[in-house]
């Protein structure tokens, strides 16, 4: 059966070539690969190519398959979407979810010769359920595999069309169908979770049992990611394996009963959780393992692994761009290769042998943690580079957190799934046990939160020193996996710790070596500026992508050894200037928060969250109504008070930071009229660096401001392809006429300006 492994390897290479951009020559290369396969068959003994034949055959089939996939499936979809706007009729496949455009729902659009899986975006309040039929006029767009920069999310999940409804939907209620039973069951389980678990654990239990992460707060998602256990809420092979293991335990050695119950139950759970790539992979592997036991054949996990990959790629070759699929197969491959040798090396070590002789109960109690550590380490051998490329963050504490929590999370999942299933029949069954499971979940979340808040719990690879350490760490992981018995644990861990300390220490020293450092973070359509001088760090605005801007700022500061912010200035309470402030304050100690007095006129929910978070984290608050000045060792920071007669953009603060002879002016979103007021009340000459107002909007950064300040450099904090059209052509023309150099975050990413001592 290992021929299947080699065939799948060739098939995967062929699919990867097509996904990477090979198109026109696919059929020709397929023919060449087929010819090579025939030659290998004819001269297999002379050339010793027996083992290469299945791979060549797989490569040939993959190239032909991808070409046919385009011709038969994708081209008709492109032709259907060529109308751009049309009347469509579709069947709802799942429950809707919230999106930035209103609501989104997965549908199957009626089309010839076959239906098209599509995402329908709509803004009405229609309550849709699986099986409902909707009709509407929609703007259509094919999700092109040739434009993966734009459509990677859709193409990698087999969704080949996006439809945006124009006007109202016509909805026809459908009848309850058995095909949608797993979707109904998932929705029922989610409702049961909210009823039998407390509010602070219900969202976590929903994600753990069904993979639905909608009710997880950003802070909790971030904690799970930083502590290296996010995989427990992305329903994966672990969940399917636990379910299959539970069936095997209950059925003991009755192979027929085990397969008869296990296979349907595993696939029902796969469908219930959305049939993502990871769960489908696990479902196929567990099915093959259960069948092999039934047929009394030797269990070969590599054959099951290959069959799962082959099935997923045959269904959609572009699923290779799905990070969930990549991580699932990379982690599983690492576990199959290295987990057993690692485990044996640990339990056969002298330390563990001594512990087993003198404290046998403790030794047995440590085995679940050892198993979790071995699996975590083995999975990192292949998954670490994928995480680094896709997410730009590496969890340093992940191995410890997995060792402490994974065994308990497994128990919570098994007990929680059984309890919620029973509660679907009689809800009262779950009230008492639900409290107990909820307490265990709270314990897990407490440990995860504690580890995520540790300094350097995770490192961002935007920092070159952290990136260099990650390369060393990856090499160390491979050395441990390949030579688990030859390496001394204390020496290996010591080398990892010393190199980490050295890299992070050098990063902190490098950051502080400049007289001052001014950073405009690339937060998308927003603004987040960091100014460090004379040992003090100040943040001016913290907005962009909701919450992520604050996390980005926290990672940048942490990576450069900064764990305290002296002052956080929010120029005005617009989302693109302050929607990350709460996350920043929850991650980094902020001494004082400064807001314009005019912000009190706008008691928005976002502002209330910022104020509440400041109080919870011990941050002082000051509402500014007049100019303030903060002297530093070699300069000063001036806050230019707001116009109390105005509100919104024109009622905001301005910040002037000076270090020796270098001055930086930030005007927030002030309009040109307010810039004239600012110039009339302040002597603003000899400014070296100006942050353009309102992200380069035409209504800001006037000729008068540019002329008076004489700015030699202008930074534009702006999101790529934003819907506002920032920066305006008029603004760019004014800046160029003034002779200033232009730096833009949408073109250059994060911008760092350093001044000498």
XYZ file of C-alpha atoms in Angstrom:
757
model
C 0.000 0.000 0.000
C 2.993 2.337 0.208
C 2.559 2.769 -3.555
C -0.381 4.967 -2.638
C 1.979 7.188 -0.642
C 4.260 7.647 -3.634
C 1.327 8.203 -6.011
C -0.084 10.837 -3.633
C 3.308 12.538 -3.418
C 3.414 12.888 -7.208
C -0.223 13.979 -7.321
C 0.448 16.645 -4.667
C 3.457 17.986 -6.598
C 1.365 18.229 -9.762
C -1.452 20.035 -7.955
C 1.047 22.389 -6.310
C 2.525 23.234 -9.730
C -0.919 24.059 -11.135
C -1.946 26.066 -8.079
C 1.349 27.979 -8.225
C 0.532 29.217 -11.723
C 1.168 26.433 -14.227
C -1.748 26.604 -16.657
C -1.199 26.517 -20.383
C 1.320 23.671 -20.376
C -0.544 21.381 -17.985
C -1.707 18.899 -20.630
C 1.698 18.824 -22.342
C 3.513 18.194 -19.074
C 0.929 15.567 -18.194
C 1.705 13.770 -21.445
C 5.445 14.021 -20.769
C 4.981 12.628 -17.256
C 2.836 9.795 -18.653
C 5.516 9.009 -21.248
C 8.169 8.911 -18.524
C 5.941 6.597 -16.545
C 5.680 4.223 -19.549
C 9.467 4.315 -20.020
C 9.952 3.613 -16.331
C 7.589 0.653 -16.644
C 9.386 -0.749 -19.703
C 12.918 -0.258 -18.360
C 12.146 -0.600 -14.652
C 14.729 -3.314 -14.045
C 17.534 -1.657 -15.972
C 16.964 1.805 -14.459
C 15.760 0.685 -11.017
C 12.755 3.004 -11.279
C 10.105 0.782 -9.734
C 9.630 3.123 -6.803
C 9.479 6.197 -9.004
C 6.686 4.936 -11.247
C 3.753 5.648 -8.891
C 5.018 9.210 -8.314
C 5.328 9.874 -12.053
C 1.860 8.461 -12.594
C 0.493 10.659 -9.805
C 2.166 13.724 -11.331
C 0.684 12.960 -14.748
C -2.812 12.392 -13.351
C -2.644 15.582 -11.282
C -1.688 17.785 -14.227
C -4.477 16.316 -16.347
C -6.932 16.510 -13.431
C -6.248 20.203 -12.760
C -6.600 21.026 -16.448
C -9.901 19.164 -16.628
C -11.037 20.773 -13.370
C -10.635 24.191 -14.940
C -12.363 23.262 -18.184
C -15.309 21.353 -16.750
C -16.002 23.210 -13.495
C -14.431 26.653 -13.448
C -14.954 27.960 -16.982
C -18.760 27.523 -16.856
C -18.758 29.416 -13.550
C -16.729 32.245 -15.094
C -19.182 32.355 -17.999
C -22.122 32.444 -15.581
C -20.573 35.368 -13.680
C -19.717 37.305 -16.847
C -23.109 39.031 -16.595
C -21.880 40.760 -13.422
C -25.460 41.322 -12.218
C -28.311 38.867 -12.622
C -31.391 37.337 -11.039
C -30.319 34.239 -9.104
C -32.093 31.481 -7.238
C -30.195 29.628 -4.529
C -30.597 27.088 -1.751
C -29.226 27.983 1.680
C -26.670 25.434 2.936
C -25.741 26.820 6.369
C -26.891 29.350 8.942
C -25.844 32.962 8.189
C -22.915 34.654 9.886
C -22.176 38.329 10.448
C -19.809 40.067 8.060
C -18.518 43.589 7.605
C -21.119 44.057 4.879
C -24.081 42.812 6.923
C -24.633 39.049 6.762
C -23.121 36.233 4.734
C -24.461 32.762 4.023
C -23.208 29.778 2.054
C -25.616 28.849 -0.762
C -25.832 26.654 -3.833
C -26.839 28.799 -6.815
C -28.990 27.123 -9.463
C -27.035 27.083 -12.717
C -26.475 24.832 -15.692
C -25.046 22.264 -15.917
C -24.566 22.071 -12.124
C -25.128 24.183 -9.038
C -22.431 26.604 -7.885
C -21.267 26.900 -4.265
C -21.253 30.599 -3.475
C -21.223 33.076 -0.618
C -24.222 35.406 -0.654
C -23.753 38.769 1.059
C -26.901 40.665 2.007
C -27.850 43.534 4.299
C -31.478 42.700 5.161
C -32.610 41.136 8.441
C -33.926 37.961 6.858
C -33.670 34.935 9.173
C -32.389 32.190 6.880
C -32.034 28.500 7.675
C -30.542 25.562 5.769
C -32.944 24.372 3.100
C -34.521 27.787 2.513
C -34.646 29.040 -1.074
C -33.783 32.653 -1.837
C -34.221 34.679 -4.983
C -32.668 38.078 -5.569
C -30.854 40.319 -7.972
C -27.161 40.086 -7.172
C -23.827 41.365 -8.328
C -21.763 38.319 -9.290
C -18.039 37.693 -9.223
C -16.228 34.455 -9.946
C -13.591 33.488 -7.375
C -10.710 33.067 -9.772
C -7.878 30.598 -9.026
C -5.674 32.863 -11.155
C -6.085 35.736 -8.689
C -5.363 33.999 -5.415
C -4.115 37.206 -3.843
C -7.750 38.331 -3.882
C -9.681 35.052 -3.873
C -7.467 32.645 -1.924
C -9.962 32.341 0.941
C -12.808 31.302 -1.375
C -10.889 29.142 -3.869
C -9.101 27.179 -1.152
C -12.487 26.243 0.352
C -14.185 25.303 -2.905
C -16.381 28.400 -3.018
C -16.209 29.628 -6.602
C -18.583 32.593 -6.643
C -19.377 35.673 -4.546
C -22.830 37.231 -4.846
C -23.826 40.588 -3.317
C -27.601 40.985 -3.094
C -29.056 44.200 -4.462
C -32.334 45.043 -2.771
C -34.569 42.649 -0.832
C -34.427 38.865 -0.805
C -37.412 36.739 -1.746
C -37.373 33.851 0.722
C -39.221 30.560 0.473
C -39.081 28.405 3.595
C -37.892 24.877 2.930
C -38.843 21.616 4.554
C -36.554 19.947 7.069
C -34.330 17.585 5.119
C -32.181 14.760 6.448
C -29.199 16.147 4.509
C -29.220 19.216 6.761
C -29.572 17.266 9.989
C -25.877 17.744 10.990
C -26.269 21.529 10.526
C -29.441 21.550 12.642
C -27.686 19.432 15.272
C -24.731 21.843 15.385
C -27.069 24.788 15.925
C -28.863 22.883 18.666
C -25.578 22.036 20.387
C -24.574 25.709 20.316
C -27.852 26.738 21.947
C -27.458 24.033 24.591
C -23.951 25.348 25.370
C -25.358 28.794 26.156
C -27.967 27.234 28.472
C -25.899 24.760 30.517
C -22.562 26.604 30.661
C -21.861 29.977 32.238
C -21.520 33.077 30.056
C -17.726 33.204 30.453
C -17.230 29.635 29.185
C -20.148 29.108 26.762
C -18.300 30.669 23.805
C -15.234 28.523 24.470
C -17.337 25.355 24.743
C -19.158 26.187 21.502
C -15.830 26.572 19.716
C -14.365 23.442 21.301
C -17.347 21.215 20.445
C -18.494 22.603 17.090
C -15.642 24.756 15.767
C -17.877 27.870 15.739
C -15.661 30.709 16.984
C -18.128 33.573 16.455
C -18.721 34.001 20.181
C -15.043 33.990 21.154
C -13.835 37.461 22.053
C -10.795 38.829 20.252
C -8.894 38.843 23.556
C -9.536 35.125 24.118
C -8.622 34.233 20.537
C -5.406 36.161 20.970
C -4.662 34.413 24.272
C -5.203 31.011 22.639
C -2.915 31.960 19.762
C -0.128 33.398 21.927
C -0.146 30.411 24.261
C -0.005 27.961 21.336
C -3.326 26.159 21.909
C -5.530 27.796 19.280
C -5.775 24.429 17.521
C -8.171 23.174 20.223
C -10.955 25.490 18.990
C -10.276 24.837 15.298
C -11.959 21.429 15.161
C -9.166 19.154 14.006
C -7.849 15.653 14.034
C -7.521 15.757 17.816
C -11.291 16.048 18.215
C -12.102 13.318 15.683
C -9.450 11.017 17.173
C -10.868 11.537 20.669
C -14.343 10.675 19.432
C -13.099 7.552 17.624
C -11.046 6.578 20.665
C -14.101 6.924 22.888
C -16.055 4.572 20.601
C -13.195 2.051 20.629
C -13.030 2.217 24.422
C -16.761 1.606 24.792
C -16.789 -1.218 22.250
C -13.710 -2.874 23.743
C -12.446 -5.528 21.296
C -15.654 -5.927 19.299
C -14.320 -4.869 15.881
C -17.609 -5.136 13.993
C -19.527 -3.085 16.545
C -16.678 -0.586 16.749
C -16.687 0.002 12.992
C -20.492 -0.020 12.727
C -20.825 2.673 15.385
C -17.551 4.531 14.923
C -17.610 5.270 11.187
C -21.122 6.839 11.067
C -20.490 8.733 14.300
C -17.143 10.099 13.085
C -18.625 11.335 9.797
C -21.673 12.790 11.499
C -19.302 14.790 13.721
C -17.231 15.853 10.685
C -20.374 17.176 8.978
C -21.661 18.719 12.211
C -18.482 20.781 12.559
C -18.542 22.057 8.983
C -16.406 19.426 7.223
C -13.257 21.546 7.204
C -10.073 20.124 5.718
C -8.615 19.079 9.069
C -11.688 17.187 10.250
C -12.200 15.526 6.842
C -8.577 14.395 6.887
C -9.066 12.904 10.346
C -12.381 11.349 9.322
C -10.823 9.539 6.358
C -7.881 8.343 8.429
C -10.048 7.074 11.283
C -12.403 5.351 8.827
C -9.516 3.481 7.195
C -8.099 2.503 10.568
C -11.489 1.189 11.746
C -11.959 -0.767 8.501
C -8.469 -2.259 8.759
C -9.341 -3.496 12.237
C -12.563 -4.997 10.894
C -10.693 -6.708 8.039
C -7.939 -7.851 10.428
C -5.347 -6.039 8.324
C -2.294 -4.282 9.714
C -3.035 -0.654 10.440
C -0.926 1.617 8.263
C -1.406 5.279 9.239
C 0.732 6.476 6.300
C -1.630 4.846 3.816
C -4.591 6.480 5.561
C -2.696 9.776 5.586
C -2.055 9.524 1.819
C -5.634 8.543 1.028
C -6.950 11.549 2.950
C -4.659 13.974 1.126
C -5.476 12.432 -2.244
C -9.232 12.687 -1.631
C -9.065 16.338 -0.546
C -6.884 17.408 -3.472
C -9.017 15.511 -5.959
C -12.101 17.302 -4.616
C -10.370 20.696 -4.925
C -6.698 21.047 -5.966
C -6.702 24.661 -4.769
C -7.305 23.529 -1.210
C -3.495 23.424 -1.071
C -3.771 27.154 -0.327
C -5.967 26.444 2.700
C -3.803 27.024 5.744
C -6.007 24.663 7.779
C -5.242 21.806 5.385
C -1.523 22.598 5.347
C -1.292 22.766 9.132
C -3.374 19.609 9.579
C -1.227 17.460 7.286
C 2.045 19.041 8.421
C 1.216 18.440 12.084
C -0.035 14.899 11.473
C 3.037 14.044 9.391
C 5.312 15.266 12.167
C 3.398 13.294 14.794
C 3.501 10.095 12.735
C 7.241 10.467 12.188
C 8.540 11.682 15.512
C 6.049 11.395 18.399
C 6.798 7.757 19.307
C 10.620 8.118 19.313
C 10.286 11.277 21.390
C 7.945 9.605 23.848
C 10.190 6.566 24.265
C 13.223 8.803 24.719
C 11.480 10.718 27.513
C 10.022 7.773 29.433
C 13.272 5.798 29.095
C 15.447 8.637 30.353
C 17.321 8.322 33.645
C 15.344 11.152 35.222
C 11.999 9.542 34.462
C 13.258 6.093 35.481
C 14.365 7.528 38.852
C 10.981 9.211 39.242
C 9.148 5.990 38.367
C 11.148 4.018 40.928
C 10.640 6.475 43.768
C 7.327 8.176 42.930
C 5.347 5.861 40.624
C 2.035 7.716 41.015
C 3.637 11.021 40.059
C 5.370 9.359 37.107
C 2.056 7.977 35.824
C 0.427 11.347 36.349
C 3.081 13.018 34.205
C 2.503 10.708 31.220
C -0.402 12.706 29.717
C 1.742 15.848 29.872
C 4.686 13.997 28.310
C 2.437 12.725 25.523
C 1.127 16.234 24.846
C 4.658 17.657 24.830
C 5.890 14.991 22.400
C 2.958 15.542 20.034
C 3.397 19.319 20.214
C 7.128 19.079 19.539
C 6.704 16.544 16.725
C 3.958 18.540 15.007
C 6.163 21.660 15.098
C 8.772 19.972 12.905
C 6.659 20.732 9.839
C 3.990 23.172 11.038
C 6.304 25.815 12.506
C 7.374 27.279 9.119
C 3.733 27.374 7.962
C 2.675 29.283 11.086
C 5.618 31.644 10.659
C 4.745 32.422 7.020
C 0.968 32.698 7.394
C 0.636 34.304 10.836
C 4.002 35.958 11.443
C 3.910 34.890 15.113
C 5.565 31.986 16.928
C 4.373 30.850 20.348
C 7.296 30.421 22.736
C 5.180 29.098 25.607
C 3.172 26.657 23.470
C 4.973 23.485 24.522
C 4.485 24.202 28.222
C 0.860 25.274 27.789
C 0.027 22.164 25.758
C 1.682 19.932 28.346
C -0.326 21.528 31.155
C -3.696 21.876 29.423
C -4.110 19.449 26.541
C -4.987 16.416 28.646
C -7.628 18.406 30.545
C -8.999 19.930 27.335
C -9.375 16.395 25.965
C -11.416 15.409 29.015
C -13.513 18.576 28.754
C -14.207 17.883 25.082
C -15.204 14.250 25.654
C -17.384 14.989 28.664
C -18.812 18.171 27.125
C -19.793 16.461 23.882
C -21.519 13.599 25.713
C -23.264 16.031 28.058
C -24.537 18.412 25.378
C -25.757 15.467 23.280
C -27.685 14.132 26.287
C -28.999 17.619 27.074
C -30.465 17.858 23.579
C -32.863 15.116 24.706
C -33.429 16.393 28.250
C -31.856 19.699 29.148
C -32.046 19.185 32.917
C -29.400 16.446 32.608
C -26.750 19.014 31.824
C -27.261 21.615 34.530
C -25.209 20.060 37.347
C -22.453 18.398 35.283
C -22.380 21.501 33.071
C -21.317 23.575 36.075
C -18.502 21.130 36.831
C -17.249 21.052 33.219
C -17.525 24.848 33.120
C -15.281 25.116 36.179
C -12.691 22.910 34.479
C -12.937 25.117 31.368
C -12.427 28.213 33.534
C -9.289 26.617 34.979
C -7.948 25.946 31.479
C -8.751 29.480 30.318
C -7.073 30.870 33.437
C -3.860 28.964 32.710
C -3.973 29.989 29.042
C -4.536 33.636 29.980
C -1.686 33.581 32.498
C 0.782 32.159 29.979
C -0.335 34.495 27.185
C 0.345 37.526 29.403
C 3.911 36.468 30.163
C 6.554 38.662 28.476
C 7.639 37.070 25.198
C 4.942 34.394 25.430
C 4.908 34.733 21.644
C 7.204 36.650 19.325
C 6.364 38.531 16.150
C 8.541 37.726 13.160
C 8.358 41.341 11.979
C 11.236 41.739 14.415
C 14.419 40.550 12.639
C 15.984 39.327 15.897
C 12.912 37.220 16.661
C 12.982 35.885 13.099
C 16.642 34.891 13.504
C 15.875 33.067 16.767
C 12.938 31.281 15.132
C 15.278 29.848 12.497
C 17.580 28.586 15.261
C 14.596 27.198 17.181
C 13.324 25.378 14.089
C 16.750 23.752 13.639
C 16.762 22.806 17.319
C 13.319 21.180 16.999
C 14.605 19.043 14.122
C 17.707 18.053 16.061
C 15.552 16.990 19.005
C 13.181 15.034 16.759
C 15.978 13.264 14.868
C 18.219 12.518 17.851
C 15.940 12.395 20.912
C 18.124 9.966 22.873
C 21.504 11.538 22.147
C 20.710 15.087 23.155
C 20.848 16.178 26.775
C 17.600 17.916 27.697
C 19.244 20.449 30.028
C 21.861 21.424 27.439
C 19.306 21.689 24.623
C 16.850 23.772 26.653
C 19.732 25.894 27.929
C 20.893 26.664 24.377
C 17.361 27.597 23.329
C 16.925 29.856 26.367
C 20.335 31.527 25.983
C 19.866 32.249 22.270
C 16.377 33.587 22.917
C 17.631 35.876 25.679
C 20.497 37.034 23.482
C 18.257 37.820 20.488
C 15.629 39.650 22.516
C 18.310 41.501 24.463
C 20.003 42.641 21.252
C 16.627 43.773 19.915
C 15.992 45.892 23.012
C 19.509 47.374 22.902
C 19.206 48.173 19.210
C 15.850 49.911 19.743
C 17.254 52.071 22.549
C 20.553 52.839 20.837
C 18.987 55.637 18.767
C 18.356 59.063 20.230
C 14.708 58.657 19.307
C 12.602 56.232 17.294
C 9.361 57.188 15.572
C 7.262 54.386 14.109
C 4.146 54.513 11.949
C 2.690 51.022 12.169
C 0.951 49.532 9.162
C -2.501 49.057 10.716
C -4.492 49.309 7.489
C -6.928 52.206 7.220
C -6.099 53.851 10.523
C -3.281 55.367 12.523
C -0.999 54.084 15.267
C 2.218 55.983 15.975
C 4.915 55.139 18.519
C 7.503 57.647 19.736
C 10.360 56.570 22.013
C 12.956 59.027 23.265
C 15.080 59.387 26.387
C 13.819 56.113 27.833
C 10.119 57.011 27.533
C 7.626 55.512 25.098
C 4.520 57.354 23.951
C 1.778 56.066 21.645
C -0.263 58.503 19.567
C -3.533 56.959 18.395
C -4.173 53.242 18.170
C -6.705 52.410 15.492
C -7.135 50.528 12.257
C -8.419 46.980 12.046
C -10.610 46.410 15.125
C -8.460 45.224 18.080
C -5.689 44.006 15.763
C -4.098 47.453 15.694
C -3.660 47.337 19.470
C -2.236 43.831 19.331
C 0.148 44.866 16.545
C 1.365 47.778 18.664
C 1.779 45.520 21.703
C 3.804 42.995 19.696
C 6.008 45.716 18.259
C 6.712 47.141 21.712
C 7.250 43.727 23.305
C 9.603 42.669 20.509
C 11.727 45.745 21.219
C 11.786 45.197 24.956
C 9.235 47.877 25.851
C 6.686 46.808 28.468
C 5.534 50.210 29.698
C 3.980 53.096 27.798
C 4.267 56.435 29.564
C 1.422 58.122 27.684
C -1.262 57.073 25.221
C -2.699 60.039 23.305
C -5.952 59.501 21.404
C -6.395 62.515 19.153
C -10.156 61.931 18.796
C -12.606 59.035 19.347
C -12.961 57.788 15.761
C -12.636 54.018 15.313
C -9.678 54.299 12.935
C -7.734 56.155 15.627
C -8.709 54.323 18.816
C -10.386 50.951 18.199
C -7.201 49.142 19.265
C -6.599 51.162 22.430
C -8.405 48.724 24.739
C -6.393 45.765 23.445
C -3.145 47.721 23.825
C -3.932 48.639 27.436
C -4.827 45.030 28.254
C -1.453 43.857 26.920
C 0.969 46.610 27.876
C 1.123 48.747 31.005
C -0.026 52.248 30.051
C 0.538 54.873 32.741
C -1.776 57.643 31.494
C -4.428 57.896 28.783
C -5.092 61.352 27.276
C -8.352 62.141 25.468
C -9.713 65.480 24.205
C -12.393 67.026 26.397
C -14.627 67.096 23.332
C -14.728 63.271 23.404
C -17.179 63.496 26.292
C -19.772 64.686 23.781
C -19.588 61.273 22.079
C -20.340 58.558 24.617
C -20.027 55.715 22.121
C -19.815 52.036 23.108
C -16.213 51.969 21.869
C -15.246 54.932 24.061
C -16.938 53.331 27.068
C -14.944 50.146 26.452
C -11.709 52.142 26.339
C -12.531 53.939 29.596
C -13.557 50.688 31.324
C -10.388 48.910 30.154
C -8.247 51.802 31.394
C -9.804 51.538 34.849
C -9.446 47.748 34.958
C -5.736 47.960 34.115
C -4.855 50.831 36.439
C -4.347 53.419 33.683
C -4.912 57.022 34.727
C -7.169 59.129 32.475
C -6.978 62.806 31.615
C -9.416 64.727 29.432
C -7.464 67.556 27.814
C -8.995 71.010 27.348
C -5.837 73.121 27.043
C -2.204 72.816 25.996
C 0.032 70.469 27.977
C 3.808 70.088 27.970
C 5.955 67.150 29.084
C 9.710 67.805 29.211
C 12.088 64.940 28.414
C 15.849 64.721 28.893
C 16.687 66.166 25.463
C 13.396 67.502 24.244
C 9.712 67.759 25.058
C 6.255 66.628 24.045
C 3.530 69.233 23.611
C -0.158 68.433 23.425
C -2.038 71.166 21.608
C -5.504 71.404 23.144
C -8.731 70.876 21.195
C -11.146 73.474 19.877
C -13.844 73.154 22.543
C -16.442 74.602 20.185
C -16.020 71.681 17.820
C -16.487 67.915 18.031
C -15.387 64.862 16.074
C -12.396 65.366 13.782
C -12.111 69.124 14.412
C -12.336 68.700 18.168
C -9.224 66.563 18.337
C -5.781 66.909 19.882
C -2.503 67.598 18.121
C 0.849 66.304 19.343
C 4.222 67.972 18.788
C 7.230 65.839 19.756
C 10.686 67.415 19.797
C 14.030 65.712 20.315
C 16.920 68.168 20.198
C 16.522 69.750 16.720
C 14.096 67.202 15.248
C 10.387 68.039 15.501
C 7.430 65.802 14.646
C 3.872 67.126 14.246
C 0.739 64.945 14.347
C -2.588 66.665 13.605
C -5.022 63.754 13.812
C -7.948 64.305 11.445
C -8.081 68.104 11.625
C -9.613 69.822 8.609
C -7.903 72.709 6.840
C -9.995 75.274 8.750
C -8.765 73.868 12.052
C -5.221 73.813 10.699
C -5.524 77.583 10.144
C -6.622 77.998 13.785
C -3.703 75.853 14.887
C -1.242 77.990 12.916
C -2.708 81.214 14.297
C -2.218 80.085 17.904
C 1.137 78.290 17.700
C 4.600 78.898 16.306
C 5.023 75.789 14.178
C 8.144 76.404 12.138
C 11.036 74.108 11.369
C 9.077 70.864 11.527
C 11.138 67.991 10.123
C 8.390 65.359 10.031
C 4.658 65.839 9.499
C 2.075 63.063 9.732
C -0.521 64.005 7.116
C -3.937 64.777 8.561
C -6.922 62.499 7.992
C -4.841 59.854 6.175
C -4.198 62.185 3.257
C -7.806 63.314 2.705
C -8.286 66.320 0.419
C -9.740 68.329 3.331
C -6.509 68.217 5.377
C -2.778 68.966 5.054
C -3.279 72.430 3.557
C -0.756 74.479 1.613
C -0.611 76.841 4.580
C 0.356 74.053 6.995
C 3.010 72.689 4.646
C 4.447 76.152 3.994
C 4.543 77.251 7.648
C 5.980 74.035 9.035
C 8.442 73.549 6.176
C 8.130 69.802 6.663
C 10.823 67.879 4.802
C 9.143 64.498 5.267
C 5.451 63.596 5.290
C 4.117 60.236 6.447
C 0.728 58.989 5.276
C -0.857 56.332 7.492
C -3.346 54.776 5.101
C -4.792 51.387 4.159
C -4.228 49.823 0.742
C -7.196 50.112 -1.636
C -9.345 51.735 1.042
C -12.938 52.689 0.221
C -12.370 56.377 1.078
C -9.943 57.016 -1.758
C -7.188 58.097 0.639
C -4.771 59.643 -0.025
C -6.394 62.194 -2.322
C -4.542 63.215 -5.475
C -4.845 66.895 -4.436
C -3.117 66.192 -1.126
C -0.263 64.330 -2.786
C 0.138 67.183 -5.261
C 0.319 69.753 -2.429
C 2.964 67.746 -0.586
C 5.045 67.289 -3.728
C 4.779 71.009 -4.520
C 6.115 71.752 -1.045
C 9.181 69.623 -1.843
C 8.610 67.096 0.952
C 9.433 63.386 0.697
C 6.378 61.115 0.953
C 6.297 57.820 2.855
C 3.106 55.708 2.821
C 2.233 52.723 4.985
C 0.070 51.201 2.232
C 3.127 51.007 -0.028
C 5.995 50.566 2.432
C 4.371 48.844 5.406
C 5.532 49.902 8.849
C 7.762 52.982 8.674
C 10.538 53.529 11.237
C 12.515 56.772 11.548
C 15.470 56.856 13.930
C 17.469 59.831 15.150
C 21.046 59.753 16.363
C 22.235 60.344 19.899
